[in-house]
XYZ file of C-alpha atoms in Angstrom:
442
model
C -146.660 -37.684 55.275
C -147.922 -34.410 56.740
C -150.655 -32.746 54.711
C -151.349 -29.088 53.998
C -153.827 -27.529 56.420
C -157.058 -25.854 55.280
C -156.086 -22.350 56.288
C -157.639 -20.089 53.603
C -161.208 -18.816 53.255
C -163.400 -17.178 50.594
C -161.606 -13.820 50.841
C -158.164 -15.285 50.153
C -159.502 -17.359 47.237
C -161.298 -14.367 45.694
C -158.261 -12.186 46.351
C -156.140 -14.715 44.445
C -158.499 -14.546 41.469
C -158.763 -10.743 41.429
C -155.272 -10.119 42.799
C -153.412 -12.325 40.339
C -155.449 -11.217 37.331
C -155.340 -7.505 38.126
C -151.664 -6.792 38.246
C -149.162 -5.907 35.590
C -151.147 -6.878 32.497
C -153.685 -4.089 32.631
C -150.835 -1.583 32.940
C -148.191 -2.794 30.516
C -150.464 -4.420 27.910
C -152.715 -1.380 27.339
C -150.551 0.029 24.548
C -149.854 -3.454 23.105
C -153.575 -4.088 22.662
C -154.024 -0.715 20.988
C -151.070 -1.285 18.645
C -152.325 -4.759 17.694
C -155.727 -3.157 17.021
C -154.162 -0.823 14.449
C -154.557 2.166 16.773
C -158.360 1.841 16.827
C -159.961 2.270 20.260
C -163.231 0.472 19.311
C -161.231 -2.532 18.111
C -159.092 -2.452 21.265
C -162.171 -2.322 23.503
C -163.688 -5.197 21.525
C -160.506 -7.196 22.164
C -160.753 -6.459 25.904
C -164.439 -7.459 25.853
C -163.769 -10.710 23.972
C -160.852 -11.597 26.262
C -162.974 -10.886 29.330
C -165.913 -12.892 28.042
C -163.638 -15.853 27.351
C -162.272 -15.607 30.900
C -165.724 -15.456 32.543
C -167.116 -18.376 30.533
C -163.979 -20.441 31.116
C -164.008 -19.675 34.845
C -167.699 -20.635 34.977
C -166.966 -24.043 33.469
C -164.125 -24.584 35.910
C -166.363 -23.465 38.769
C -168.718 -26.304 37.855
C -165.805 -28.781 37.724
C -164.534 -27.534 41.093
C -167.806 -28.564 42.775
C -167.041 -32.193 41.871
C -163.273 -32.591 42.108
C -161.324 -31.620 45.212
C -157.811 -32.987 45.692
C -154.446 -31.202 45.756
C -153.925 -28.789 42.866
C -156.922 -27.631 40.858
C -156.426 -27.950 37.109
C -154.019 -30.885 37.565
C -156.651 -32.711 39.630
C -159.302 -32.036 36.996
C -157.167 -33.366 34.156
C -156.186 -36.423 36.178
C -159.837 -37.128 36.949
C -160.724 -36.768 33.265
C -157.894 -38.638 31.561
C -155.977 -40.575 34.202
C -152.788 -40.225 36.271
C -150.372 -40.069 33.329
C -152.276 -37.249 31.626
C -152.528 -35.381 34.942
C -148.796 -35.822 35.444
C -147.985 -34.215 32.067
C -150.180 -31.214 32.885
C -148.587 -30.895 36.334
C -145.118 -31.044 34.765
C -146.049 -28.321 32.253
C -147.504 -26.096 34.980
C -144.487 -26.603 37.257
C -141.686 -26.222 34.738
C -143.176 -23.893 32.103
C -146.399 -22.078 33.002
C -145.828 -20.906 36.576
C -142.124 -19.991 36.296
C -142.473 -18.135 32.976
C -145.133 -15.859 34.423
C -143.191 -15.457 37.690
C -140.142 -14.334 35.678
C -142.123 -11.824 33.623
C -143.939 -10.424 36.673
C -140.688 -10.030 38.605
C -139.306 -8.065 35.644
C -142.424 -5.907 35.290
C -142.451 -5.134 39.029
C -138.771 -4.228 38.843
C -139.359 -2.098 35.751
C -141.810 0.189 37.538
C -139.601 0.236 40.648
C -136.410 1.331 38.893
C -138.347 3.894 36.858
C -139.683 5.463 40.060
C -136.270 5.410 41.761
C -134.274 6.491 38.706
C -132.021 3.421 38.670
C -133.054 1.950 35.296
C -129.790 0.031 34.840
C -130.541 -2.125 37.897
C -133.800 -3.612 36.574
C -132.534 -7.216 36.420
C -130.990 -7.011 39.880
C -134.259 -5.707 41.338
C -136.231 -8.400 39.468
C -134.000 -11.077 41.019
C -134.425 -9.500 44.458
C -138.219 -9.561 44.185
C -138.186 -13.221 43.166
C -136.023 -14.202 46.122
C -138.063 -12.083 48.563
C -141.468 -13.515 47.674
C -140.319 -17.100 47.413
C -138.888 -16.725 50.932
C -142.187 -15.208 52.114
C -144.160 -18.168 50.745
C -141.683 -20.683 52.152
C -141.379 -19.346 55.690
C -144.749 -17.664 56.205
C -147.502 -18.919 53.863
C -150.215 -17.400 56.063
C -148.559 -13.974 55.820
C -148.286 -14.498 52.055
C -152.060 -15.076 51.976
C -152.694 -11.893 53.969
C -150.409 -9.956 51.613
C -152.516 -11.260 48.716
C -155.725 -9.909 50.244
C -154.141 -6.562 51.182
C -152.569 -5.893 47.789
C -155.830 -6.773 46.041
C -157.584 -3.978 47.923
C -154.702 -1.530 47.419
C -154.369 -2.143 43.677
C -158.033 -1.278 43.070
C -157.401 2.320 44.188
C -155.424 3.552 41.136
C -157.674 1.659 38.738
C -160.752 3.253 40.299
C -159.140 6.704 40.167
C -158.174 6.428 36.507
C -161.579 4.986 35.603
C -163.672 7.548 37.491
C -161.679 10.704 36.766
C -160.809 9.715 33.205
C -164.347 8.801 32.194
C -165.862 12.001 33.634
C -163.082 14.234 32.283
C -163.214 12.574 28.862
C -166.948 13.091 28.500
C -166.693 16.744 29.565
C -163.703 17.576 27.339
C -164.779 15.438 24.410
C -161.536 13.418 24.451
C -163.402 10.130 24.830
C -165.418 10.793 21.651
C -162.258 11.878 19.843
C -160.447 8.672 20.873
C -163.324 6.610 19.512
C -163.442 8.540 16.251
C -159.719 8.922 15.491
C -157.361 5.960 15.272
C -153.700 6.420 16.179
C -151.529 7.610 13.310
C -148.196 6.267 14.523
C -149.038 2.573 14.023
C -147.359 0.997 11.004
C -149.008 -2.416 11.348
C -151.345 -3.984 13.843
C -151.777 -7.722 13.815
C -155.538 -7.832 14.007
C -158.223 -8.568 16.539
C -156.955 -12.086 17.329
C -153.468 -10.822 18.244
C -155.011 -7.984 20.267
C -157.191 -10.488 22.122
C -154.124 -12.624 22.854
C -152.501 -9.562 24.457
C -155.568 -9.178 26.702
C -155.264 -12.882 27.573
C -152.113 -12.099 29.565
C -153.919 -9.296 31.393
C -156.829 -11.640 32.151
C -154.665 -14.636 33.038
C -154.022 -15.911 36.532
C -157.440 -16.892 37.845
C -156.688 -20.587 37.311
C -153.794 -20.318 39.785
C -156.345 -19.871 42.563
C -157.112 -23.576 42.107
C -153.552 -24.400 43.225
C -154.548 -23.780 46.859
C -157.551 -26.109 46.548
C -156.243 -28.428 49.287
C -155.791 -25.448 51.622
C -159.271 -23.921 51.234
C -161.964 -24.295 53.865
C -165.040 -25.930 52.279
C -163.299 -25.823 48.882
C -166.238 -27.210 46.876
C -168.313 -24.147 47.754
C -165.589 -21.557 48.221
C -163.634 -22.045 44.987
C -166.552 -21.867 42.487
C -167.816 -18.639 44.066
C -164.347 -17.097 43.996
C -163.776 -18.064 40.351
C -167.060 -16.691 39.005
C -167.471 -13.475 40.980
C -163.759 -12.669 40.845
C -163.704 -13.048 37.039
C -166.780 -10.859 36.535
C -165.370 -8.124 38.775
C -162.102 -8.056 36.819
C -163.842 -7.548 33.448
C -165.889 -4.593 34.731
C -162.828 -2.954 36.280
C -160.713 -3.391 33.134
C -163.269 -1.934 30.743
C -163.865 1.136 32.927
C -160.114 1.617 33.415
C -159.418 1.481 29.685
C -162.185 3.989 29.013
C -160.675 6.216 31.710
C -157.300 6.290 29.945
C -158.946 7.113 26.611
C -160.697 10.042 28.275
C -157.370 11.713 29.141
C -154.928 10.589 26.434
C -155.389 10.309 22.702
C -154.673 6.958 21.068
C -151.326 8.258 19.797
C -150.403 9.457 23.294
C -151.277 6.067 24.834
C -148.954 4.298 22.390
C -146.111 6.780 22.929
C -146.507 6.570 26.737
C -146.346 2.763 26.584
C -146.197 1.146 30.033
C -146.287 4.572 31.699
C -149.725 5.533 30.311
C -151.556 5.200 33.677
C -148.798 7.161 35.447
C -149.074 9.927 32.842
C -152.850 10.056 33.242
C -152.706 10.731 36.994
C -149.767 13.091 36.542
C -151.949 15.183 34.196
C -154.848 15.141 36.659
C -153.062 15.525 39.999
C -149.603 16.754 39.020
C -146.246 15.078 39.654
C -147.289 13.823 43.106
C -150.241 11.990 41.540
C -147.941 10.249 39.068
C -145.555 9.243 41.855
C -148.334 7.863 44.053
C -149.744 5.880 41.145
C -146.304 4.417 40.474
C -146.222 3.185 44.073
C -149.699 1.678 43.713
C -148.734 0.011 40.428
C -145.635 -1.525 42.031
C -147.715 -2.890 44.918
C -150.238 -4.193 42.399
C -147.561 -6.023 40.415
C -146.024 -7.464 43.577
C -149.437 -8.767 44.611
C -149.708 -10.595 41.301
C -146.139 -11.868 41.636
C -146.933 -13.214 45.102
C -150.010 -15.030 43.812
C -148.035 -16.630 40.999
C -145.345 -17.722 43.433
C -148.041 -19.229 45.680
C -148.880 -21.473 42.725
C -145.292 -22.077 41.673
C -144.270 -23.082 45.199
C -146.811 -25.921 45.150
C -146.113 -27.222 41.637
C -143.604 -29.952 42.435
C -145.625 -30.880 45.534
C -148.664 -31.529 43.305
C -146.550 -33.993 41.304
C -144.802 -35.681 44.219
C -147.908 -36.050 46.386
C -149.205 -38.423 43.694
C -146.071 -40.548 43.943
C -144.793 -39.286 40.586
C -141.786 -37.292 39.417
C -138.165 -37.554 40.633
C -137.825 -38.527 44.313
C -141.531 -38.088 45.232
C -140.965 -38.924 48.913
C -138.428 -36.099 49.064
C -140.314 -33.359 47.221
C -143.692 -34.104 48.845
C -142.426 -33.135 52.279
C -144.295 -30.397 54.134
C -142.357 -28.415 56.715
C -144.041 -29.108 60.095
C -143.222 -25.653 61.478
C -144.490 -23.473 58.631
C -146.838 -25.958 56.867
C -145.195 -24.973 53.573
C -143.778 -26.947 50.664
C -140.163 -25.781 50.952
C -138.531 -28.279 48.597
C -141.246 -27.812 46.001
C -140.787 -24.048 46.252
C -137.052 -24.406 45.591
C -137.864 -26.180 42.304
C -140.227 -23.344 41.390
C -137.556 -20.794 42.231
C -134.911 -22.570 40.140
C -137.175 -22.743 37.087
C -138.212 -19.105 37.541
C -134.533 -18.139 37.427
C -134.128 -20.137 34.206
C -137.061 -18.403 32.510
C -135.911 -15.005 33.779
C -132.685 -15.697 31.890
C -134.728 -16.555 28.774
C -136.657 -13.283 29.167
C -133.377 -11.410 29.577
C -132.197 -12.983 26.316
C -134.975 -11.166 24.468
C -133.544 -7.790 25.435
C -129.931 -8.898 24.994
C -130.648 -9.985 21.424
C -129.824 -13.645 22.029
C -132.708 -15.013 19.957
C -132.774 -12.556 17.080
C -136.506 -12.078 17.592
C -138.770 -11.737 20.629
C -139.861 -14.933 22.408
C -142.890 -13.668 24.302
C -143.080 -15.964 27.312
C -145.668 -13.618 28.814
C -148.325 -14.827 26.340
C -147.293 -18.087 24.656
C -147.535 -20.340 27.774
C -151.099 -19.098 28.288
C -152.100 -20.293 24.822
C -150.698 -23.750 25.617
C -152.808 -23.819 28.770
C -155.909 -23.144 26.659
C -155.193 -26.366 24.751
C -155.484 -28.168 28.101
C -158.747 -26.355 28.785
C -160.263 -27.582 25.511
C -159.554 -31.191 26.518
C -161.449 -30.624 29.768
C -164.428 -29.139 27.924
C -164.820 -32.374 25.985
C -164.733 -34.263 29.278
C -167.476 -32.051 30.726
C -169.669 -32.648 27.674
C -169.122 -36.394 27.888
C -169.557 -36.997 31.617
C -171.676 -34.249 33.223
C -174.891 -36.085 32.424
C -176.853 -34.694 35.374
C -176.408 -31.059 34.265
C -178.671 -28.968 32.050
C -178.050 -28.706 28.303
C -176.690 -25.170 28.793
C -174.141 -26.178 31.448
C -173.160 -29.495 29.882
C -172.869 -28.436 26.242
C -173.266 -24.715 25.529
C -170.928 -23.301 28.178
C -168.027 -25.652 27.304
C -168.696 -25.035 23.588
C -168.508 -21.247 23.994
C -165.418 -21.573 26.185
C -163.820 -23.862 23.593
C -164.435 -21.392 20.774
C -162.830 -18.656 22.885
C -159.858 -20.897 23.630
C -159.354 -21.618 19.916
C -159.394 -17.880 19.255
C -156.646 -17.314 21.828
C -154.591 -20.180 20.376
C -154.967 -18.763 16.859
C -153.563 -15.460 18.080
C -150.561 -17.277 19.603
C -149.776 -19.156 16.382
C -149.284 -15.797 14.666
C -146.700 -14.614 17.211
C -142.958 -14.488 16.487
C -141.016 -17.550 17.652
C -144.137 -19.598 18.354
C -142.527 -22.731 16.902
C -139.326 -22.115 18.864
C -141.250 -21.899 22.127
C -143.309 -24.942 21.153
C -140.157 -27.006 20.626
C -138.635 -25.746 23.895
C -141.822 -26.738 25.727
C -141.723 -30.205 24.162
C -138.120 -30.640 25.344
C -139.056 -29.625 28.903
C -142.008 -32.037 28.944
C -139.914 -34.839 27.406
C -137.444 -34.430 30.279
C -140.217 -35.432 32.669
C -141.344 -38.578 30.826
C -138.908 -40.958 32.621
C -140.509 -39.993 35.954
C -144.131 -40.591 34.943
C -144.404 -43.994 36.640
C -146.235 -43.855 39.941
C -144.187 -44.796 43.008
C -145.648 -45.732 46.362
C -144.024 -44.366 49.478
C -144.946 -44.202 53.162
C -147.356 -41.419 54.005
């Protein structure tokens, strides 16, 4: 069996961390965090700080794990090493059929949302979302190296609007006094919040994605050194950027105006500063930013079924573990990822069509389930990393575990949590008959 080549370096790995994390979440979750915080900017900033701290600590623990385990697919490898092949298989099945495709579906929709808003074709949002999904799956199937270069390029591009909003907004807010006013006066048009835990859960989506960088573990040059560096420094950079960006928005718009503007808050900020052209340019940057995140998610989704099949598990492992000799890509695995992404896009569509009666937020709930997996790994670190210091072996996993529990608590309070939980159980149960390991010629 042909194996994946080690074709990516430190810049691609770091770009995956920063590029996947910084994408749609910081733009379309800004008002959600403020609403959940009861319209209070200090509470919202605290939620962003807590979410960022959880991400950095969690990434630090995984950076330590990455120096010891290097196989095919990051978090799946770690769980397999900790609890055996069957446990690793269940995590791989969850990542392949729930986690990756749910986030791909949401990101395709978010990217399409900003696109149709800019072009004035709002009714075509689902068509554009489908187009983006097809386009980037094809890019990852037929040119994975180009997909990696796109990831690096979009990471650099997407930092431009964030830096502009942060710099201009912070300076303008301090001069005009708007920043102090936003801190002192909570929004008046918020009927109910949800509390700090729910607000932190909303930031969890904006901070999510760094773990997907581990999906290209087998394709990284000197992965045991490259991946830990990318995880830690990438995570720290994201937190700094987010906090400055959020302060920049509060320096231009009042809390009430942020909530009313919704997803278009950053566009409105630059439109106020630079006029209509500024708002249009920011919209273009935001679209590129979202597409960079979508590409990173699809990079992970395209390798999901391969991670299962390369272990001799799942349906027809010899078939789905094939690597195309011309492109060195996992075509058949990518087709599974694409199919599941289409399924979850339909589920997301059902929210807006009123199919479920309430809102099943697949942008946040799968992330909380992933944090349950993280907690299991923290126990493993505490039990087996005997050569590490007390801080690394016990305190870091303990702090990360507390943060994970906080995220999970926020998810339990969401609408349709039990419905999503049952749906996830059904999807995982469908994979149980294929858990047995099969041996096939390599």
